[in-house]
Structure formats: structure tokens, C-alpha cells
Short mmCIF file of N, CA and C in Angstrom, two decimals:
data_model
loop_
_atom_site.label_atom_id
_atom_site.label_comp_id
_atom_site.label_asym_id
_atom_site.label_seq_id
_atom_site.Cartn_x
_atom_site.Cartn_y
_atom_site.Cartn_z
N MET G 1 165.11 132.32 85.55
CA MET G 1 163.68 132.25 85.35
C MET G 1 163.39 131.41 84.10
N SER G 2 162.46 130.50 84.23
CA SER G 2 162.09 129.64 83.10
C SER G 2 161.31 130.44 82.06
N THR G 3 161.51 130.07 80.80
CA THR G 3 160.71 130.67 79.74
C THR G 3 159.67 129.67 79.22
N ASP G 4 159.56 128.52 79.83
CA ASP G 4 158.57 127.51 79.45
C ASP G 4 157.17 128.09 79.70
N ALA G 5 156.33 128.11 78.67
CA ALA G 5 155.00 128.72 78.77
C ALA G 5 154.17 128.11 79.88
N ILE G 6 154.22 126.81 80.03
CA ILE G 6 153.41 126.15 81.06
C ILE G 6 153.92 126.52 82.45
N VAL G 7 155.23 126.57 82.62
CA VAL G 7 155.79 126.97 83.92
C VAL G 7 155.36 128.40 84.25
N LEU G 8 155.41 129.29 83.27
CA LEU G 8 155.00 130.68 83.49
C LEU G 8 153.54 130.78 83.89
N LEU G 9 152.68 130.05 83.20
CA LEU G 9 151.26 130.09 83.52
C LEU G 9 150.98 129.50 84.90
N LYS G 10 151.69 128.44 85.25
CA LYS G 10 151.52 127.84 86.58
C LYS G 10 151.99 128.80 87.68
N GLU G 11 153.03 129.59 87.41
CA GLU G 11 153.47 130.60 88.37
C GLU G 11 152.38 131.64 88.58
N ASP G 12 151.73 132.06 87.50
CA ASP G 12 150.60 132.99 87.62
C ASP G 12 149.49 132.36 88.46
N HIS G 13 149.19 131.09 88.19
CA HIS G 13 148.14 130.39 88.93
C HIS G 13 148.46 130.37 90.43
N LYS G 14 149.70 130.11 90.76
CA LYS G 14 150.12 130.07 92.17
C LYS G 14 149.91 131.43 92.83
N GLU G 15 150.27 132.49 92.12
CA GLU G 15 150.09 133.85 92.65
C GLU G 15 148.60 134.16 92.82
N MET G 16 147.78 133.73 91.88
CA MET G 16 146.34 133.98 91.99
C MET G 16 145.77 133.24 93.20
N ARG G 17 146.19 132.01 93.40
CA ARG G 17 145.71 131.26 94.58
C ARG G 17 146.08 132.00 95.87
N ARG G 18 147.28 132.57 95.90
CA ARG G 18 147.71 133.32 97.09
C ARG G 18 146.79 134.53 97.30
N MET G 19 146.49 135.25 96.21
CA MET G 19 145.61 136.42 96.33
C MET G 19 144.19 136.02 96.71
N PHE G 20 143.71 134.92 96.17
CA PHE G 20 142.36 134.44 96.52
C PHE G 20 142.28 134.14 98.01
N LYS G 21 143.31 133.49 98.52
CA LYS G 21 143.34 133.14 99.95
C LYS G 21 143.35 134.43 100.80
N ALA G 22 144.12 135.41 100.37
CA ALA G 22 144.17 136.68 101.10
C ALA G 22 142.80 137.35 101.11
N PHE G 23 142.10 137.31 99.98
CA PHE G 23 140.75 137.89 99.95
C PHE G 23 139.84 137.14 100.92
N GLN G 24 139.87 135.81 100.87
CA GLN G 24 139.00 135.01 101.73
C GLN G 24 139.27 135.29 103.20
N GLU G 25 140.52 135.54 103.54
CA GLU G 25 140.86 135.85 104.93
C GLU G 25 140.40 137.25 105.31
N ALA G 26 140.24 138.14 104.34
CA ALA G 26 139.85 139.53 104.60
C ALA G 26 138.37 139.78 104.35
N GLU G 27 137.62 138.74 104.03
CA GLU G 27 136.23 138.89 103.62
C GLU G 27 135.37 139.67 104.62
N GLU G 28 135.65 139.51 105.89
CA GLU G 28 134.87 140.20 106.92
C GLU G 28 135.53 141.50 107.36
N GLY G 29 136.65 141.81 106.75
CA GLY G 29 137.40 143.01 107.14
C GLY G 29 136.90 144.27 106.47
N PRO G 30 137.69 145.33 106.60
CA PRO G 30 137.30 146.63 106.05
C PRO G 30 137.15 146.58 104.52
N ALA G 31 136.19 147.34 104.03
CA ALA G 31 135.92 147.40 102.60
C ALA G 31 137.16 147.86 101.83
N SER G 32 137.93 148.77 102.40
CA SER G 32 139.11 149.27 101.71
C SER G 32 140.13 148.16 101.47
N GLU G 33 140.27 147.24 102.40
CA GLU G 33 141.20 146.12 102.24
C GLU G 33 140.69 145.16 101.17
N ARG G 34 139.38 144.87 101.19
CA ARG G 34 138.80 143.99 100.18
C ARG G 34 138.93 144.61 98.79
N ARG G 35 138.70 145.90 98.67
CA ARG G 35 138.81 146.60 97.38
C ARG G 35 140.24 146.50 96.86
N LYS G 36 141.21 146.70 97.76
CA LYS G 36 142.62 146.63 97.37
C LYS G 36 142.96 145.23 96.86
N LEU G 37 142.54 144.21 97.59
CA LEU G 37 142.83 142.83 97.20
C LEU G 37 142.15 142.47 95.88
N VAL G 38 140.90 142.88 95.72
CA VAL G 38 140.20 142.59 94.47
C VAL G 38 140.86 143.34 93.32
N GLY G 39 141.32 144.54 93.55
CA GLY G 39 142.05 145.27 92.51
C GLY G 39 143.28 144.51 92.05
N GLN G 40 144.01 143.91 92.99
CA GLN G 40 145.19 143.11 92.65
C GLN G 40 144.79 141.86 91.87
N ILE G 41 143.70 141.23 92.29
CA ILE G 41 143.20 140.04 91.60
C ILE G 41 142.80 140.39 90.17
N LEU G 42 142.07 141.48 90.01
CA LEU G 42 141.62 141.88 88.68
C LEU G 42 142.80 142.18 87.76
N GLU G 43 143.81 142.84 88.29
CA GLU G 43 144.99 143.12 87.47
C GLU G 43 145.68 141.83 87.04
N ALA G 44 145.89 140.93 87.99
CA ALA G 44 146.56 139.67 87.68
C ALA G 44 145.77 138.85 86.67
N LEU G 45 144.45 138.78 86.84
CA LEU G 45 143.62 138.02 85.90
C LEU G 45 143.59 138.66 84.53
N THR G 46 143.54 139.97 84.48
CA THR G 46 143.51 140.67 83.19
C THR G 46 144.78 140.39 82.40
N VAL G 47 145.92 140.48 83.05
CA VAL G 47 147.20 140.20 82.39
C VAL G 47 147.26 138.74 81.96
N HIS G 48 146.93 137.85 82.88
CA HIS G 48 147.03 136.41 82.62
C HIS G 48 146.14 135.98 81.46
N THR G 49 144.88 136.36 81.48
CA THR G 49 143.98 135.93 80.42
C THR G 49 144.38 136.56 79.09
N TYR G 50 144.91 137.76 79.13
CA TYR G 50 145.39 138.41 77.90
C TYR G 50 146.51 137.58 77.27
N LEU G 51 147.47 137.17 78.09
CA LEU G 51 148.59 136.38 77.58
C LEU G 51 148.13 135.03 77.03
N GLU G 52 147.21 134.41 77.74
CA GLU G 52 146.70 133.12 77.24
C GLU G 52 145.94 133.31 75.93
N ASN G 53 145.06 134.31 75.88
CA ASN G 53 144.24 134.51 74.69
C ASN G 53 145.05 135.00 73.49
N GLU G 54 146.08 135.79 73.73
CA GLU G 54 146.86 136.36 72.64
C GLU G 54 147.99 135.45 72.15
N VAL G 55 148.51 134.61 73.04
CA VAL G 55 149.68 133.80 72.68
C VAL G 55 149.41 132.31 72.85
N MET G 56 149.17 131.87 74.06
CA MET G 56 149.12 130.43 74.35
C MET G 56 148.00 129.73 73.59
N TYR G 57 146.78 130.20 73.72
CA TYR G 57 145.66 129.51 73.10
C TYR G 57 145.76 129.47 71.57
N PRO G 58 146.06 130.59 70.91
CA PRO G 58 146.17 130.52 69.44
C PRO G 58 147.28 129.57 68.98
N GLU G 59 148.41 129.56 69.69
CA GLU G 59 149.50 128.67 69.31
C GLU G 59 149.14 127.20 69.50
N VAL G 60 148.54 126.89 70.64
CA VAL G 60 148.14 125.51 70.90
C VAL G 60 147.06 125.10 69.89
N ARG G 61 146.16 125.99 69.61
CA ARG G 61 145.10 125.71 68.63
C ARG G 61 145.69 125.42 67.26
N ARG G 62 146.70 126.17 66.88
CA ARG G 62 147.36 125.99 65.58
C ARG G 62 148.17 124.70 65.54
N LEU G 63 148.93 124.46 66.60
CA LEU G 63 149.84 123.31 66.62
C LEU G 63 149.17 121.99 66.97
N LEU G 64 148.11 122.05 67.75
CA LEU G 64 147.45 120.84 68.25
C LEU G 64 145.94 120.90 68.00
N PRO G 65 145.52 120.72 66.76
CA PRO G 65 144.10 120.83 66.43
C PRO G 65 143.20 119.88 67.22
N ASP G 66 143.74 118.80 67.73
CA ASP G 66 142.95 117.86 68.53
C ASP G 66 142.47 118.48 69.84
N LEU G 67 143.10 119.58 70.25
CA LEU G 67 142.71 120.24 71.50
C LEU G 67 141.74 121.40 71.27
N GLU G 68 141.17 121.48 70.08
CA GLU G 68 140.24 122.56 69.73
C GLU G 68 139.13 122.73 70.77
N ASP G 69 138.49 121.65 71.18
CA ASP G 69 137.39 121.75 72.14
C ASP G 69 137.87 122.30 73.48
N ASP G 70 139.05 121.89 73.91
CA ASP G 70 139.62 122.40 75.17
C ASP G 70 139.87 123.91 75.06
N ILE G 71 140.39 124.33 73.93
CA ILE G 71 140.69 125.76 73.72
C ILE G 71 139.39 126.56 73.73
N LEU G 72 138.40 126.10 73.01
CA LEU G 72 137.13 126.83 72.96
C LEU G 72 136.48 126.93 74.34
N GLU G 73 136.55 125.85 75.11
CA GLU G 73 136.02 125.90 76.48
C GLU G 73 136.80 126.91 77.32
N SER G 74 138.11 126.96 77.15
CA SER G 74 138.93 127.90 77.90
C SER G 74 138.59 129.34 77.54
N TYR G 75 138.38 129.60 76.25
CA TYR G 75 137.96 130.95 75.84
C TYR G 75 136.64 131.33 76.53
N GLU G 76 135.71 130.40 76.59
CA GLU G 76 134.41 130.69 77.22
C GLU G 76 134.57 130.92 78.72
N GLU G 77 135.43 130.13 79.35
CA GLU G 77 135.67 130.35 80.78
C GLU G 77 136.31 131.71 81.02
N HIS G 78 137.20 132.12 80.14
CA HIS G 78 137.79 133.46 80.24
C HIS G 78 136.72 134.52 80.07
N HIS G 79 135.79 134.29 79.16
CA HIS G 79 134.73 135.27 78.94
C HIS G 79 133.91 135.48 80.22
N VAL G 80 133.56 134.40 80.89
CA VAL G 80 132.81 134.50 82.15
C VAL G 80 133.63 135.29 83.18
N ALA G 81 134.91 134.97 83.28
CA ALA G 81 135.78 135.70 84.22
C ALA G 81 135.89 137.17 83.83
N ASP G 82 135.98 137.47 82.53
CA ASP G 82 136.06 138.86 82.07
C ASP G 82 134.83 139.65 82.48
N VAL G 83 133.65 139.05 82.34
CA VAL G 83 132.41 139.72 82.71
C VAL G 83 132.40 140.01 84.21
N LEU G 84 132.76 139.01 85.01
CA LEU G 84 132.80 139.21 86.46
C LEU G 84 133.83 140.26 86.85
N CYS G 85 134.99 140.24 86.20
CA CYS G 85 136.04 141.23 86.49
C CYS G 85 135.55 142.64 86.18
N ALA G 86 134.90 142.81 85.03
CA ALA G 86 134.39 144.14 84.65
C ALA G 86 133.35 144.62 85.66
N GLU G 87 132.48 143.73 86.08
CA GLU G 87 131.46 144.10 87.07
C GLU G 87 132.10 144.47 88.40
N LEU G 88 133.07 143.68 88.84
CA LEU G 88 133.74 143.96 90.12
C LEU G 88 134.52 145.27 90.06
N ALA G 89 135.14 145.55 88.93
CA ALA G 89 135.91 146.79 88.80
C ALA G 89 135.01 148.01 88.97
N ALA G 90 133.74 147.88 88.60
CA ALA G 90 132.81 149.00 88.68
C ALA G 90 132.05 149.05 90.01
N MET G 91 132.20 148.04 90.85
CA MET G 91 131.45 147.96 92.10
C MET G 91 132.19 148.59 93.27
N ASP G 92 131.43 149.05 94.21
CA ASP G 92 131.97 149.52 95.48
C ASP G 92 132.11 148.31 96.39
N ALA G 93 133.17 148.26 97.15
CA ALA G 93 133.40 147.11 98.04
C ALA G 93 132.35 146.99 99.14
N ASP G 94 131.59 148.06 99.38
CA ASP G 94 130.50 148.01 100.36
C ASP G 94 129.22 147.44 99.77
N ASP G 95 129.18 147.25 98.47
CA ASP G 95 128.00 146.70 97.81
C ASP G 95 127.71 145.31 98.39
N ALA G 96 126.44 145.02 98.62
CA ALA G 96 126.04 143.75 99.22
C ALA G 96 126.48 142.55 98.38
N HIS G 97 126.66 142.74 97.07
CA HIS G 97 127.03 141.64 96.18
C HIS G 97 128.54 141.50 95.96
N PHE G 98 129.32 142.43 96.49
CA PHE G 98 130.76 142.46 96.20
C PHE G 98 131.46 141.16 96.61
N ASN G 99 131.28 140.73 97.85
CA ASN G 99 131.94 139.51 98.31
C ASN G 99 131.43 138.30 97.56
N ALA G 100 130.12 138.23 97.34
CA ALA G 100 129.55 137.07 96.64
C ALA G 100 130.07 137.00 95.21
N LYS G 101 130.12 138.13 94.52
CA LYS G 101 130.61 138.16 93.14
C LYS G 101 132.09 137.78 93.09
N THR G 102 132.86 138.25 94.06
CA THR G 102 134.27 137.89 94.12
C THR G 102 134.43 136.40 94.37
N THR G 103 133.61 135.84 95.24
CA THR G 103 133.65 134.40 95.51
C THR G 103 133.33 133.60 94.26
N VAL G 104 132.33 134.03 93.50
CA VAL G 104 131.98 133.33 92.25
C VAL G 104 133.14 133.42 91.26
N LEU G 105 133.78 134.59 91.18
CA LEU G 105 134.94 134.73 90.30
C LEU G 105 136.04 133.75 90.73
N ILE G 106 136.34 133.72 92.01
CA ILE G 106 137.39 132.83 92.53
C ILE G 106 137.05 131.37 92.21
N GLU G 107 135.82 130.97 92.46
CA GLU G 107 135.42 129.58 92.19
C GLU G 107 135.57 129.24 90.71
N ASN G 108 135.16 130.15 89.84
CA ASN G 108 135.27 129.91 88.40
C ASN G 108 136.72 129.82 87.96
N VAL G 109 137.54 130.72 88.46
CA VAL G 109 138.95 130.71 88.08
C VAL G 109 139.64 129.45 88.60
N LEU G 110 139.35 129.06 89.82
CA LEU G 110 139.97 127.85 90.36
C LEU G 110 139.56 126.61 89.57
N HIS G 111 138.32 126.54 89.14
CA HIS G 111 137.87 125.44 88.29
C HIS G 111 138.66 125.43 86.98
N HIS G 112 138.79 126.59 86.37
CA HIS G 112 139.53 126.74 85.11
C HIS G 112 141.00 126.34 85.28
N VAL G 113 141.62 126.82 86.34
CA VAL G 113 143.02 126.51 86.63
C VAL G 113 143.21 125.00 86.82
N GLU G 114 142.30 124.40 87.56
CA GLU G 114 142.38 122.96 87.81
C GLU G 114 142.31 122.18 86.49
N GLU G 115 141.39 122.55 85.63
CA GLU G 115 141.29 121.89 84.32
C GLU G 115 142.56 122.07 83.51
N GLU G 116 143.07 123.29 83.48
CA GLU G 116 144.31 123.53 82.73
C GLU G 116 145.44 122.68 83.27
N GLU G 117 145.65 122.73 84.57
CA GLU G 117 146.81 122.07 85.15
C GLU G 117 146.69 120.54 85.14
N GLN G 118 145.48 120.02 85.31
CA GLN G 118 145.31 118.56 85.40
C GLN G 118 145.07 117.90 84.05
N GLU G 119 144.41 118.60 83.15
CA GLU G 119 144.02 117.97 81.88
C GLU G 119 144.74 118.55 80.68
N TRP G 120 144.72 119.84 80.56
CA TRP G 120 145.15 120.55 79.38
C TRP G 120 146.67 120.63 79.27
N PHE G 121 147.31 121.13 80.30
CA PHE G 121 148.77 121.29 80.27
C PHE G 121 149.51 119.98 80.02
N PRO G 122 149.12 118.86 80.67
CA PRO G 122 149.84 117.60 80.37
C PRO G 122 149.75 117.21 78.90
N LYS G 123 148.59 117.42 78.27
CA LYS G 123 148.44 117.11 76.84
C LYS G 123 149.36 117.99 76.01
N VAL G 124 149.41 119.27 76.36
CA VAL G 124 150.25 120.22 75.61
C VAL G 124 151.72 119.86 75.80
N ARG G 125 152.11 119.58 77.03
CA ARG G 125 153.52 119.24 77.29
C ARG G 125 153.93 117.97 76.55
N ASP G 126 153.05 116.98 76.53
CA ASP G 126 153.36 115.73 75.83
C ASP G 126 153.50 115.94 74.32
N ALA G 127 152.70 116.85 73.77
CA ALA G 127 152.67 117.03 72.31
C ALA G 127 153.69 118.03 71.78
N LEU G 128 154.04 119.01 72.58
CA LEU G 128 154.98 120.04 72.13
C LEU G 128 156.35 119.81 72.75
N GLY G 129 157.35 120.14 72.03
CA GLY G 129 158.70 120.02 72.55
C GLY G 129 159.06 121.18 73.46
N ARG G 130 160.13 120.98 74.18
CA ARG G 130 160.63 122.00 75.11
C ARG G 130 160.90 123.32 74.38
N LYS G 131 161.50 123.22 73.20
CA LYS G 131 161.83 124.42 72.43
C LYS G 131 160.57 125.21 72.08
N GLU G 132 159.52 124.54 71.65
CA GLU G 132 158.27 125.23 71.30
C GLU G 132 157.65 125.91 72.52
N LEU G 133 157.65 125.22 73.65
CA LEU G 133 157.09 125.81 74.88
C LEU G 133 157.91 127.01 75.34
N GLN G 134 159.22 126.95 75.15
CA GLN G 134 160.06 128.09 75.51
C GLN G 134 159.82 129.27 74.56
N GLU G 135 159.63 128.99 73.28
CA GLU G 135 159.35 130.07 72.33
C GLU G 135 158.02 130.75 72.65
N ILE G 136 157.02 129.94 72.97
CA ILE G 136 155.72 130.50 73.35
C ILE G 136 155.88 131.32 74.63
N GLY G 137 156.61 130.79 75.59
CA GLY G 137 156.86 131.51 76.84
C GLY G 137 157.59 132.82 76.63
N GLU G 138 158.56 132.83 75.74
CA GLU G 138 159.29 134.07 75.45
C GLU G 138 158.37 135.12 74.86
N ARG G 139 157.45 134.70 74.01
CA ARG G 139 156.47 135.64 73.45
C ARG G 139 155.56 136.19 74.54
N MET G 140 155.18 135.34 75.49
CA MET G 140 154.33 135.78 76.59
C MET G 140 155.08 136.78 77.48
N ILE G 141 156.34 136.50 77.75
CA ILE G 141 157.14 137.42 78.57
C ILE G 141 157.24 138.78 77.89
N ALA G 142 157.51 138.77 76.59
CA ALA G 142 157.63 140.04 75.85
C ALA G 142 156.32 140.81 75.84
N LEU G 143 155.20 140.12 75.76
CA LEU G 143 153.89 140.77 75.69
C LEU G 143 153.41 141.24 77.07
N ARG G 144 153.91 140.61 78.13
CA ARG G 144 153.43 140.92 79.49
C ARG G 144 153.59 142.40 79.85
N ARG G 145 154.70 142.99 79.49
CA ARG G 145 154.94 144.39 79.91
C ARG G 145 153.94 145.36 79.30
N ASP G 146 153.36 145.01 78.14
CA ASP G 146 152.38 145.88 77.49
C ASP G 146 150.96 145.36 77.62
N ALA G 147 150.77 144.32 78.41
CA ALA G 147 149.44 143.73 78.58
C ALA G 147 148.54 144.69 79.36
N PRO G 148 147.24 144.65 79.10
CA PRO G 148 146.32 145.49 79.87
C PRO G 148 146.34 145.08 81.34
N ARG G 149 146.11 146.05 82.19
CA ARG G 149 146.13 145.81 83.64
C ARG G 149 144.75 145.94 84.28
N SER G 150 143.79 146.42 83.50
CA SER G 150 142.45 146.66 84.02
C SER G 150 141.43 146.09 83.05
N PRO G 151 140.33 145.54 83.58
CA PRO G 151 139.29 145.00 82.69
C PRO G 151 138.70 146.07 81.77
N SER G 152 138.84 147.33 82.12
CA SER G 152 138.28 148.41 81.29
C SER G 152 139.26 148.92 80.25
N ASP G 153 140.49 148.43 80.26
CA ASP G 153 141.48 148.82 79.26
C ASP G 153 140.99 148.36 77.88
N ALA G 154 141.19 149.19 76.88
CA ALA G 154 140.71 148.88 75.52
C ALA G 154 141.24 147.53 75.02
N LYS G 155 142.51 147.22 75.32
CA LYS G 155 143.08 145.94 74.87
C LYS G 155 142.39 144.76 75.57
N ALA G 156 142.02 144.94 76.82
CA ALA G 156 141.34 143.87 77.56
C ALA G 156 139.94 143.66 77.00
N ILE G 157 139.26 144.74 76.66
CA ILE G 157 137.92 144.63 76.10
C ILE G 157 137.98 143.96 74.73
N ARG G 158 138.95 144.36 73.90
CA ARG G 158 139.11 143.75 72.58
C ARG G 158 139.42 142.26 72.73
N LYS G 159 140.30 141.93 73.68
CA LYS G 159 140.65 140.52 73.94
C LYS G 159 139.42 139.73 74.33
N ALA G 160 138.58 140.30 75.16
CA ALA G 160 137.36 139.62 75.59
C ALA G 160 136.41 139.40 74.42
N MET G 161 136.27 140.40 73.58
CA MET G 161 135.39 140.28 72.42
C MET G 161 135.95 139.27 71.40
N ASP G 162 137.24 139.32 71.15
CA ASP G 162 137.87 138.38 70.22
C ASP G 162 137.71 136.94 70.70
N ALA G 163 137.81 136.73 72.00
CA ALA G 163 137.72 135.38 72.55
C ALA G 163 136.33 134.79 72.32
N VAL G 164 135.31 135.62 72.36
CA VAL G 164 133.95 135.14 72.15
C VAL G 164 133.74 134.66 70.72
N THR G 165 134.46 135.25 69.79
CA THR G 165 134.29 134.89 68.38
C THR G 165 135.41 133.98 67.86
N ALA G 166 136.30 133.56 68.76
CA ALA G 166 137.46 132.75 68.33
C ALA G 166 137.05 131.41 67.77
#
């Protein structure tokens, strides 16, 4: 398994795309199936954004000050996703807005992922050496096991609040 931070984040992105597709295929199905899929999406996003906000973004911000605007935009995109995740976690899957809110979350996350993978990650890879990306990745791996799994977890809420003031 690679410890390269960008490879790890791209693996998360791939898994999220798979879950998004599963939700879209189940959109007309039973509420219990949609709730289960959204629960998995919320957990994956909570862990992923926590790792980015706690490790990747601060390190890139410190090491590559020229990417400050990209980092700040990413924090704001995470904030929007955090709000949607918190709302979805509290919603019943039978709610008339559940599918629409999930679709908006998916669209926002896919936009964010596309920007990271097409614009942000290449700049980071060009500027940082392999060793630095592996060290960042190792920190993310170590933090993953204790990362919050729910948008209502105290660590996830603190992460969301810190990101707004970053």
C-alpha cells in the first residue's frame, strides 16, 4: 500500500465515486437502502475531510504558500459539504428533500474532487518531493483510525469550525 498522500486521497475519491454511483442507482429504491448508502457516504466524507483538514491542507499551506488561495477554497468547499452532511445525518430517508440534498452533496463533492485532482494535486506533486508526500501520507494513515466517523462527532464539528476560521 502506498503512503503517498496524493495516492491515498485519490483512493478515497475513487471509493466515494463508487458510493455516489450506488446511491444514484438506488435513488428510486427503498428508503432503507438509500439511508444505508448515505450513511456510508457520510462516514467516508467525514473521515476524508478530517484527514485533509488536519494533515494535508495545513502541511501544503505551510510548505507551499503560493497555494494559499487553493487551500482556502478547499476549506470552504469542505464547510459546504460538512453542512450538507450534518443535515443529511439528521434527515429521514423518506423526507421529500433527502434525495435532492444528497444529489447536491454529490455534485459539490465531485466538483471539489475534480479541482483537487486536475489542478491542485499536480501543483503539490510538482513542488513537494516523494519523501514529503510519503511523510504526509503516513501521518494521514496514523490519524485515520481515530478520525471521526459521523458529522455529529465532536472532532468532526471542531474540524468544521476550525476550517471556517483557517
